[in-house]
Structure formats: C-alpha cells, structure tokens
C-alpha cells in the first residue's frame, strides 16, 4: 500500500500543477479579451471565448489521463498505451467499469487516480463557472452604464 502512495502522490501533484497551468492558460486570453475594456461583446464572441476555456480545460484533463496511462504502462500493467489510457480514463472520470483491472500490487492507484480526476473535473467546472459568471457580470455592468 505504501508503494502505491509513494508512486501515486507525485503523479497527483504533477496533475495539480498541470491543472493550474491549464487554468491560467485558458483564463489569460479570456481575461484579456472579455475584460479588456468597455466593449460590448457579441454573443458569438462570448461563445467563442467560453468555448476556448472549456476546450483547454478538457484538454488538460485528457493530458492528465495520458500521464496516468503512461504510468500504468511504465509499471507493466498493460501491453499497450491505448489500453492503459482507456483504463486511466475510466478511473479519472470515476466510471469504474471494472472490465479491466490492475494487478493486486498496483490496484490502489485506481482510487488515487479517481480522487485526482474528480478534483480536476471540479477545478475545470469552477474555472468555467467563474468565466461564465464574469461574462454575465461584465455584460450587465456595460448595459447598465449605457
């Protein structure tokens, strides 16, 4: 059990750092364009900006699934990256199909990845909610000042 924690926790920390970078990367252009002045943004531009935030956050989650999948492959749990990535995605999204299981030695990495995944999807949701809330607030302030 201790070896699972010693292997899994550094990967979780790496994923946390990566998620922070993806949040910063996705919100930086959003802040620059959406909050850049007293310009009323069209519905299409708002949709585009929010879509970029959403896609970058989703990409961040996919990259993290790939990191976990690579770890599973390095540990010799799977023969192909595709299978390791599939298993990682099931864990990360907390689906828990159980059609593919890891050996008893590394089985506790699954719940660690699931805890990591649910947290990262929560961060992604929070970033998207903050962006939507900010758009609504900014547009309301612009409409009110006119």
Tab-separated table of N, CA and C in Angstrom:
chain	number	residue	atom	x	y	z
A	1	UNK	N	0.820	-1.190	0.000
A	1	UNK	CA	0.000	0.000	0.000
A	1	UNK	C	0.863	1.253	0.000
A	2	UNK	N	1.921	1.256	0.772
A	2	UNK	CA	2.787	2.430	0.856
A	2	UNK	C	3.430	2.731	-0.491
A	3	UNK	N	3.812	1.701	-1.227
A	3	UNK	CA	4.427	1.912	-2.536
A	3	UNK	C	3.437	2.576	-3.492
A	4	UNK	N	2.154	2.240	-3.395
A	4	UNK	CA	1.135	2.884	-4.220
A	4	UNK	C	1.065	4.373	-3.923
A	5	UNK	N	1.133	4.729	-2.664
A	5	UNK	CA	1.113	6.152	-2.290
A	5	UNK	C	2.385	6.862	-2.753
A	6	UNK	N	3.525	6.195	-2.591
A	6	UNK	CA	4.789	6.811	-2.998
A	6	UNK	C	4.868	7.017	-4.510
A	7	UNK	N	4.208	6.169	-5.263
A	7	UNK	CA	4.175	6.314	-6.722
A	7	UNK	C	3.040	7.248	-7.145
A	8	UNK	N	1.882	7.122	-6.518
A	8	UNK	CA	0.698	7.875	-6.942
A	8	UNK	C	0.676	9.330	-6.542
A	9	UNK	N	1.157	9.658	-5.358
A	9	UNK	CA	1.076	11.045	-4.891
A	9	UNK	C	1.915	12.000	-5.751
A	10	UNK	N	3.130	11.646	-6.153
A	10	UNK	CA	3.849	12.562	-7.059
A	10	UNK	C	3.117	12.786	-8.390
A	11	UNK	N	2.451	11.757	-8.890
A	11	UNK	CA	1.676	11.919	-10.124
A	11	UNK	C	0.489	12.849	-9.871
A	12	UNK	N	-0.147	12.710	-8.722
A	12	UNK	CA	-1.243	13.615	-8.366
A	12	UNK	C	-0.753	15.055	-8.283
A	13	UNK	N	0.405	15.256	-7.659
A	13	UNK	CA	0.966	16.611	-7.555
A	13	UNK	C	1.276	17.166	-8.947
A	14	UNK	N	1.844	16.336	-9.805
A	14	UNK	CA	2.106	16.757	-11.182
A	14	UNK	C	0.806	17.174	-11.869
A	15	UNK	N	-0.240	16.396	-11.684
A	15	UNK	CA	-1.533	16.723	-12.289
A	15	UNK	C	-2.104	18.022	-11.722
A	16	UNK	N	-1.931	18.252	-10.437
A	16	UNK	CA	-2.397	19.506	-9.831
A	16	UNK	C	-1.676	20.702	-10.438
A	17	UNK	N	-0.382	20.586	-10.612
A	17	UNK	CA	0.397	21.668	-11.214
A	17	UNK	C	-0.031	21.874	-12.667
A	18	UNK	N	-0.203	20.768	-13.393
A	18	UNK	CA	-0.642	20.885	-14.783
A	18	UNK	C	-2.020	21.538	-14.873
A	19	UNK	N	-2.931	21.174	-13.982
A	19	UNK	CA	-4.268	21.759	-13.995
A	19	UNK	C	-4.197	23.258	-13.719
A	20	UNK	N	-3.341	23.655	-12.791
A	20	UNK	CA	-3.174	25.084	-12.510
A	20	UNK	C	-2.667	25.815	-13.751
A	21	UNK	N	-1.744	25.194	-14.473
A	21	UNK	CA	-1.236	25.804	-15.705
A	21	UNK	C	-2.328	25.893	-16.771
A	22	UNK	N	-3.129	24.843	-16.903
A	22	UNK	CA	-4.217	24.880	-17.882
A	22	UNK	C	-5.264	25.928	-17.507
A	23	UNK	N	-5.559	26.084	-16.217
A	23	UNK	CA	-6.497	27.129	-15.795
A	23	UNK	C	-5.924	28.504	-16.146
A	24	UNK	N	-4.671	28.729	-15.796
A	24	UNK	CA	-4.047	30.021	-16.091
A	24	UNK	C	-3.997	30.279	-17.592
A	25	UNK	N	-3.653	29.248	-18.360
A	25	UNK	CA	-3.566	29.389	-19.808
A	25	UNK	C	-4.932	29.669	-20.432
A	26	UNK	N	-5.956	28.996	-19.939
A	26	UNK	CA	-7.287	29.172	-20.534
A	26	UNK	C	-7.923	30.493	-20.135
A	27	UNK	N	-7.651	30.969	-18.946
A	27	UNK	CA	-8.300	32.198	-18.491
A	27	UNK	C	-7.546	33.464	-18.898
A	28	UNK	N	-6.257	33.354	-19.207
A	28	UNK	CA	-5.489	34.546	-19.577
A	28	UNK	C	-6.047	35.231	-20.825
A	29	UNK	N	-6.225	34.504	-21.943
A	29	UNK	CA	-6.798	35.187	-23.114
A	29	UNK	C	-8.235	35.631	-22.861
A	30	UNK	N	-8.968	34.852	-22.083
A	30	UNK	CA	-10.341	35.221	-21.755
A	30	UNK	C	-10.370	36.568	-21.051
A	31	UNK	N	-9.520	36.714	-20.031
A	31	UNK	CA	-9.486	37.967	-19.273
A	31	UNK	C	-9.073	39.121	-20.177
A	32	UNK	N	-8.103	38.879	-21.037
A	32	UNK	CA	-7.610	39.941	-21.918
A	32	UNK	C	-8.705	40.442	-22.855
A	33	UNK	N	-9.485	39.525	-23.439
A	33	UNK	CA	-10.494	39.936	-24.404
A	33	UNK	C	-11.826	40.294	-23.764
A	34	UNK	N	-12.256	39.493	-22.824
A	34	UNK	CA	-13.574	39.718	-22.238
A	34	UNK	C	-13.588	40.899	-21.286
A	35	UNK	N	-12.488	41.140	-20.626
A	35	UNK	CA	-12.444	42.225	-19.643
A	35	UNK	C	-11.573	43.380	-20.115
A	36	UNK	N	-11.214	43.379	-21.388
A	36	UNK	CA	-10.245	44.340	-21.900
A	36	UNK	C	-10.722	45.758	-22.053
A	37	UNK	N	-11.931	46.052	-21.799
A	37	UNK	CA	-12.374	47.434	-21.949
A	37	UNK	C	-13.876	47.526	-21.858
A	38	UNK	N	-14.381	48.611	-22.413
A	38	UNK	CA	-15.816	48.864	-22.318
A	38	UNK	C	-16.533	48.432	-23.595
A	39	UNK	N	-16.003	47.411	-24.244
A	39	UNK	CA	-16.585	46.912	-25.474
A	39	UNK	C	-17.635	45.858	-25.138
A	40	UNK	N	-18.812	46.037	-25.698
A	40	UNK	CA	-19.872	45.043	-25.517
A	40	UNK	C	-19.577	43.880	-26.458
A	41	UNK	N	-19.379	42.701	-25.903
A	41	UNK	CA	-19.041	41.535	-26.710
A	41	UNK	C	-20.292	40.938	-27.329
A	42	UNK	N	-20.168	40.544	-28.570
A	42	UNK	CA	-21.281	39.877	-29.233
A	42	UNK	C	-21.480	38.498	-28.619
A	43	UNK	N	-22.650	37.964	-28.853
A	43	UNK	CA	-22.946	36.617	-28.341
A	43	UNK	C	-21.982	35.597	-28.941
A	44	UNK	N	-21.596	35.783	-30.193
A	44	UNK	CA	-20.665	34.860	-30.839
A	44	UNK	C	-19.287	34.935	-30.206
A	45	UNK	N	-18.835	36.141	-29.889
A	45	UNK	CA	-17.512	36.279	-29.275
A	45	UNK	C	-17.509	35.688	-27.867
A	46	UNK	N	-18.565	35.921	-27.118
A	46	UNK	CA	-18.678	35.329	-25.781
A	46	UNK	C	-18.676	33.810	-25.883
A	47	UNK	N	-19.433	33.280	-26.842
A	47	UNK	CA	-19.479	31.832	-27.049
A	47	UNK	C	-18.100	31.293	-27.399
A	48	UNK	N	-17.398	31.988	-28.269
A	48	UNK	CA	-16.057	31.562	-28.660
A	48	UNK	C	-15.104	31.582	-27.465
A	49	UNK	N	-15.135	32.657	-26.689
A	49	UNK	CA	-14.240	32.757	-25.532
A	49	UNK	C	-14.521	31.658	-24.511
A	50	UNK	N	-15.788	31.436	-24.214
A	50	UNK	CA	-16.132	30.398	-23.243
A	50	UNK	C	-15.826	29.007	-23.785
A	51	UNK	N	-15.983	28.811	-25.093
A	51	UNK	CA	-15.646	27.526	-25.700
A	51	UNK	C	-14.157	27.243	-25.610
A	52	UNK	N	-13.345	28.281	-25.785
A	52	UNK	CA	-11.895	28.105	-25.662
A	52	UNK	C	-11.546	27.694	-24.229
A	53	UNK	N	-12.141	28.364	-23.252
A	53	UNK	CA	-11.893	27.995	-21.854
A	53	UNK	C	-12.268	26.535	-21.629
A	54	UNK	N	-13.440	26.151	-22.110
A	54	UNK	CA	-13.914	24.786	-21.907
A	54	UNK	C	-13.008	23.769	-22.601
A	55	UNK	N	-12.620	24.042	-23.827
A	55	UNK	CA	-11.775	23.108	-24.565
A	55	UNK	C	-10.386	22.969	-23.946
A	56	UNK	N	-9.828	24.071	-23.487
A	56	UNK	CA	-8.500	23.995	-22.851
A	56	UNK	C	-8.587	23.193	-21.553
A	57	UNK	N	-9.646	23.394	-20.783
A	57	UNK	CA	-9.799	22.636	-19.548
A	57	UNK	C	-9.985	21.145	-19.852
A	58	UNK	N	-10.745	20.829	-20.877
A	58	UNK	CA	-10.939	19.435	-21.270
A	58	UNK	C	-9.634	18.819	-21.753
A	59	UNK	N	-8.878	19.568	-22.531
A	59	UNK	CA	-7.566	19.099	-22.978
A	59	UNK	C	-6.662	18.813	-21.780
A	60	UNK	N	-6.711	19.687	-20.783
A	60	UNK	CA	-5.924	19.472	-19.564
A	60	UNK	C	-6.286	18.163	-18.884
A	61	UNK	N	-7.579	17.860	-18.826
A	61	UNK	CA	-7.995	16.597	-18.222
A	61	UNK	C	-7.542	15.405	-19.055
A	62	UNK	N	-7.609	15.523	-20.379
A	62	UNK	CA	-7.145	14.431	-21.239
A	62	UNK	C	-5.640	14.203	-21.090
A	63	UNK	N	-4.883	15.280	-20.987
A	63	UNK	CA	-3.427	15.149	-20.811
A	63	UNK	C	-3.133	14.418	-19.500
A	64	UNK	N	-3.870	14.760	-18.451
A	64	UNK	CA	-3.657	14.099	-17.166
A	64	UNK	C	-4.004	12.614	-17.235
A	65	UNK	N	-5.050	12.268	-17.968
A	65	UNK	CA	-5.368	10.852	-18.163
A	65	UNK	C	-4.208	10.158	-18.873
A	66	UNK	N	-3.602	10.857	-19.816
A	66	UNK	CA	-2.449	10.306	-20.525
A	66	UNK	C	-1.258	10.094	-19.605
A	67	UNK	N	-1.050	11.011	-18.664
A	67	UNK	CA	0.043	10.859	-17.700
A	67	UNK	C	-0.177	9.612	-16.848
A	68	UNK	N	-1.389	9.447	-16.345
A	68	UNK	CA	-1.694	8.250	-15.552
A	68	UNK	C	-1.562	6.999	-16.406
A	69	UNK	N	-2.043	7.054	-17.641
A	69	UNK	CA	-1.920	5.902	-18.539
A	69	UNK	C	-0.465	5.541	-18.788
A	70	UNK	N	0.375	6.558	-18.973
A	70	UNK	CA	1.812	6.310	-19.166
A	70	UNK	C	2.415	5.658	-17.928
A	71	UNK	N	1.986	6.098	-16.759
A	71	UNK	CA	2.470	5.476	-15.520
A	71	UNK	C	2.079	3.995	-15.484
A	72	UNK	N	0.827	3.695	-15.811
A	72	UNK	CA	0.376	2.301	-15.799
A	72	UNK	C	1.181	1.461	-16.792
A	73	UNK	N	1.491	2.044	-17.932
A	73	UNK	CA	2.290	1.339	-18.938
A	73	UNK	C	3.704	1.116	-18.421
A	74	UNK	N	4.304	2.139	-17.788
A	74	UNK	CA	5.659	2.015	-17.233
A	74	UNK	C	5.728	0.952	-16.142
A	75	UNK	N	4.659	0.813	-15.392
A	75	UNK	CA	4.622	-0.186	-14.323
A	75	UNK	C	4.388	-1.595	-14.860
A	76	UNK	N	4.155	-1.716	-16.164
A	76	UNK	CA	3.944	-3.022	-16.773
A	76	UNK	C	2.552	-3.580	-16.588
A	77	UNK	N	1.602	-2.723	-16.268
A	77	UNK	CA	0.234	-3.188	-16.029
A	77	UNK	C	-0.512	-3.508	-17.316
A	78	UNK	N	-0.137	-2.863	-18.414
A	78	UNK	CA	-0.836	-3.064	-19.680
A	78	UNK	C	0.172	-3.217	-20.804
A	79	UNK	N	-0.261	-3.873	-21.870
A	79	UNK	CA	0.614	-4.128	-23.012
A	79	UNK	C	0.630	-2.985	-24.011
A	80	UNK	N	-0.416	-2.155	-24.013
A	80	UNK	CA	-0.481	-1.063	-24.980
A	80	UNK	C	-0.911	0.220	-24.290
A	81	UNK	N	-0.484	1.332	-24.875
A	81	UNK	CA	-0.865	2.626	-24.315
A	81	UNK	C	-2.366	2.842	-24.449
A	82	UNK	N	-2.960	2.344	-25.528
A	82	UNK	CA	-4.404	2.518	-25.722
A	82	UNK	C	-5.193	1.875	-24.574
A	83	UNK	N	-4.796	0.689	-24.174
A	83	UNK	CA	-5.476	0.016	-23.065
A	83	UNK	C	-5.227	0.748	-21.756
A	84	UNK	N	-3.992	1.188	-21.538
A	84	UNK	CA	-3.661	1.937	-20.324
A	84	UNK	C	-4.431	3.257	-20.275
A	85	UNK	N	-4.561	3.919	-21.419
A	85	UNK	CA	-5.299	5.183	-21.485
A	85	UNK	C	-6.780	4.960	-21.229
A	86	UNK	N	-7.325	3.895	-21.791
A	86	UNK	CA	-8.726	3.560	-21.546
A	86	UNK	C	-8.972	3.334	-20.049
A	87	UNK	N	-8.123	2.520	-19.442
A	87	UNK	CA	-8.265	2.246	-18.011
A	87	UNK	C	-8.110	3.541	-17.204
A	88	UNK	N	-7.171	4.373	-17.601
A	88	UNK	CA	-6.959	5.648	-16.934
A	88	UNK	C	-8.196	6.535	-17.041
A	89	UNK	N	-8.782	6.597	-18.232
A	89	UNK	CA	-9.982	7.409	-18.418
A	89	UNK	C	-11.140	6.940	-17.562
A	90	UNK	N	-11.288	5.627	-17.443
A	90	UNK	CA	-12.346	5.068	-16.603
A	90	UNK	C	-12.111	5.447	-15.140
A	91	UNK	N	-10.864	5.374	-14.695
A	91	UNK	CA	-10.548	5.773	-13.321
A	91	UNK	C	-10.734	7.271	-13.126
A	92	UNK	N	-10.137	8.067	-14.019
A	92	UNK	CA	-10.120	9.523	-13.876
A	92	UNK	C	-11.535	10.099	-13.844
A	93	UNK	N	-12.410	9.543	-14.673
A	93	UNK	CA	-13.791	10.023	-14.724
A	93	UNK	C	-14.673	9.343	-13.670
A	94	UNK	N	-14.084	8.498	-12.867
A	94	UNK	CA	-14.755	7.754	-11.792
A	94	UNK	C	-15.915	6.902	-12.311
A	95	UNK	N	-15.773	6.365	-13.523
A	95	UNK	CA	-16.807	5.473	-14.060
A	95	UNK	C	-16.772	4.115	-13.388
A	96	UNK	N	-15.562	3.582	-13.213
A	96	UNK	CA	-15.413	2.317	-12.515
A	96	UNK	C	-16.050	1.126	-13.201
A	97	UNK	N	-15.869	0.987	-14.504
A	97	UNK	CA	-16.451	-0.141	-15.224
A	97	UNK	C	-16.020	-1.479	-14.648
A	98	UNK	N	-14.736	-1.646	-14.379
A	98	UNK	CA	-14.237	-2.900	-13.845
A	98	UNK	C	-13.980	-3.962	-14.895
A	99	UNK	N	-14.099	-3.611	-16.183
A	99	UNK	CA	-13.844	-4.595	-17.230
A	99	UNK	C	-12.352	-4.877	-17.386
A	100	UNK	N	-11.521	-3.933	-16.978
A	100	UNK	CA	-10.073	-4.121	-16.968
A	100	UNK	C	-9.605	-3.749	-15.567
A	101	UNK	N	-8.888	-4.646	-14.935
A	101	UNK	CA	-8.391	-4.355	-13.589
A	101	UNK	C	-6.874	-4.509	-13.563
A	102	UNK	N	-6.269	-3.786	-12.647
A	102	UNK	CA	-4.817	-3.857	-12.487
A	102	UNK	C	-4.478	-4.985	-11.513
A	103	UNK	N	-3.216	-5.351	-11.516
A	103	UNK	CA	-2.777	-6.396	-10.590
A	103	UNK	C	-2.934	-5.907	-9.161
A	104	UNK	N	-2.948	-6.860	-8.268
A	104	UNK	CA	-3.141	-6.522	-6.855
A	104	UNK	C	-2.070	-5.562	-6.345
A	105	UNK	N	-0.858	-5.678	-6.861
A	105	UNK	CA	0.244	-4.824	-6.414
A	105	UNK	C	-0.053	-3.341	-6.649
A	106	UNK	N	-0.676	-2.995	-7.774
A	106	UNK	CA	-0.890	-1.590	-8.144
A	106	UNK	C	-2.359	-1.185	-8.140
A	107	UNK	N	-3.221	-2.023	-7.675
A	107	UNK	CA	-4.657	-1.764	-7.729
A	107	UNK	C	-5.077	-0.479	-7.006
A	108	UNK	N	-4.393	-0.099	-5.950
A	108	UNK	CA	-4.774	1.108	-5.200
A	108	UNK	C	-4.479	2.406	-5.955
A	109	UNK	N	-3.745	2.310	-7.070
A	109	UNK	CA	-3.547	3.507	-7.887
A	109	UNK	C	-4.855	3.956	-8.534
A	110	UNK	N	-5.769	3.029	-8.754
A	110	UNK	CA	-7.069	3.365	-9.337
A	110	UNK	C	-7.843	4.367	-8.503
A	111	UNK	N	-8.058	4.097	-7.213
A	111	UNK	CA	-8.751	5.083	-6.388
A	111	UNK	C	-7.989	6.412	-6.252
A	112	UNK	N	-6.656	6.336	-6.257
A	112	UNK	CA	-5.893	7.594	-6.216
A	112	UNK	C	-6.160	8.424	-7.472
A	113	UNK	N	-6.159	7.754	-8.618
A	113	UNK	CA	-6.443	8.481	-9.851
A	113	UNK	C	-7.880	8.998	-9.858
A	114	UNK	N	-8.812	8.221	-9.350
A	114	UNK	CA	-10.207	8.659	-9.294
A	114	UNK	C	-10.349	9.904	-8.419
A	115	UNK	N	-9.675	9.912	-7.268
A	115	UNK	CA	-9.706	11.096	-6.404
A	115	UNK	C	-9.101	12.297	-7.126
A	116	UNK	N	-8.007	12.056	-7.833
A	116	UNK	CA	-7.369	13.103	-8.619
A	116	UNK	C	-8.314	13.608	-9.713
A	117	UNK	N	-8.950	12.683	-10.407
A	117	UNK	CA	-9.831	13.057	-11.509
A	117	UNK	C	-11.042	13.848	-11.067
A	118	UNK	N	-11.687	13.415	-9.995
A	118	UNK	CA	-12.880	14.134	-9.545
A	118	UNK	C	-12.512	15.544	-9.101
A	119	UNK	N	-11.335	15.683	-8.484
A	119	UNK	CA	-10.869	17.008	-8.091
A	119	UNK	C	-10.586	17.875	-9.327
A	120	UNK	N	-9.950	17.297	-10.332
A	120	UNK	CA	-9.597	18.067	-11.532
A	120	UNK	C	-10.834	18.447	-12.345
A	121	UNK	N	-11.823	17.564	-12.420
A	121	UNK	CA	-13.060	17.947	-13.091
A	121	UNK	C	-13.774	19.045	-12.309
A	122	UNK	N	-13.655	19.002	-10.990
A	122	UNK	CA	-14.221	20.076	-10.168
A	122	UNK	C	-13.535	21.409	-10.423
A	123	UNK	N	-12.217	21.380	-10.544
A	123	UNK	CA	-11.474	22.610	-10.848
A	123	UNK	C	-11.864	23.129	-12.229
A	124	UNK	N	-12.003	22.225	-13.192
A	124	UNK	CA	-12.424	22.625	-14.540
A	124	UNK	C	-13.806	23.268	-14.511
A	125	UNK	N	-14.709	22.673	-13.761
A	125	UNK	CA	-16.062	23.218	-13.635
A	125	UNK	C	-16.026	24.580	-12.968
A	126	UNK	N	-15.208	24.720	-11.943
A	126	UNK	CA	-15.099	26.005	-11.247
A	126	UNK	C	-14.545	27.092	-12.172
A	127	UNK	N	-13.545	26.758	-12.980
A	127	UNK	CA	-12.974	27.733	-13.918
A	127	UNK	C	-14.019	28.161	-14.937
A	128	UNK	N	-14.767	27.211	-15.455
A	128	UNK	CA	-15.809	27.533	-16.433
A	128	UNK	C	-16.912	28.360	-15.788
A	129	UNK	N	-17.323	28.003	-14.582
A	129	UNK	CA	-18.355	28.767	-13.877
A	129	UNK	C	-17.889	30.188	-13.603
A	130	UNK	N	-16.632	30.336	-13.202
A	130	UNK	CA	-16.096	31.676	-12.956
A	130	UNK	C	-16.107	32.505	-14.236
A	131	UNK	N	-15.740	31.894	-15.363
A	131	UNK	CA	-15.730	32.616	-16.636
A	131	UNK	C	-17.142	33.028	-17.034
A	132	UNK	N	-18.103	32.131	-16.912
A	132	UNK	CA	-19.494	32.451	-17.262
A	132	UNK	C	-20.029	33.548	-16.349
A	133	UNK	N	-19.779	33.423	-15.059
A	133	UNK	CA	-20.232	34.442	-14.110
A	133	UNK	C	-19.622	35.795	-14.425
A	134	UNK	N	-18.356	35.791	-14.781
A	134	UNK	CA	-17.680	37.038	-15.098
A	134	UNK	C	-18.258	37.681	-16.350
A	135	UNK	N	-18.559	36.871	-17.362
A	135	UNK	CA	-19.170	37.408	-18.585
A	135	UNK	C	-20.512	38.051	-18.265
A	136	UNK	N	-21.322	37.349	-17.509
A	136	UNK	CA	-22.640	37.877	-17.162
A	136	UNK	C	-22.496	39.190	-16.387
A	137	UNK	N	-21.623	39.211	-15.414
A	137	UNK	CA	-21.416	40.418	-14.607
A	137	UNK	C	-20.893	41.570	-15.470
A	138	UNK	N	-19.906	41.298	-16.300
A	138	UNK	CA	-19.309	42.331	-17.156
A	138	UNK	C	-20.335	42.883	-18.137
A	139	UNK	N	-21.101	42.011	-18.778
A	139	UNK	CA	-22.100	42.455	-19.738
A	139	UNK	C	-23.203	43.252	-19.039
A	140	UNK	N	-23.589	42.833	-17.845
A	140	UNK	CA	-24.602	43.552	-17.086
A	140	UNK	C	-24.108	44.957	-16.724
A	141	UNK	N	-22.858	45.057	-16.296
A	141	UNK	CA	-22.289	46.369	-15.951
A	141	UNK	C	-22.221	47.287	-17.164
A	142	UNK	N	-21.840	46.735	-18.312
A	142	UNK	CA	-21.798	47.539	-19.538
A	142	UNK	C	-23.185	48.006	-19.947
A	143	UNK	N	-24.170	47.119	-19.872
A	143	UNK	CA	-25.543	47.501	-20.223
A	143	UNK	C	-26.083	48.560	-19.278
A	144	UNK	N	-25.741	48.442	-18.015
A	144	UNK	CA	-26.234	49.380	-17.009
A	144	UNK	C	-25.603	50.761	-17.164
A	145	UNK	N	-24.347	50.796	-17.618
A	145	UNK	CA	-23.657	52.081	-17.750
A	145	UNK	C	-24.095	52.850	-18.999
A	146	UNK	N	-24.809	52.209	-19.886
A	146	UNK	CA	-25.257	52.879	-21.126
A	146	UNK	C	-26.538	53.567	-20.970
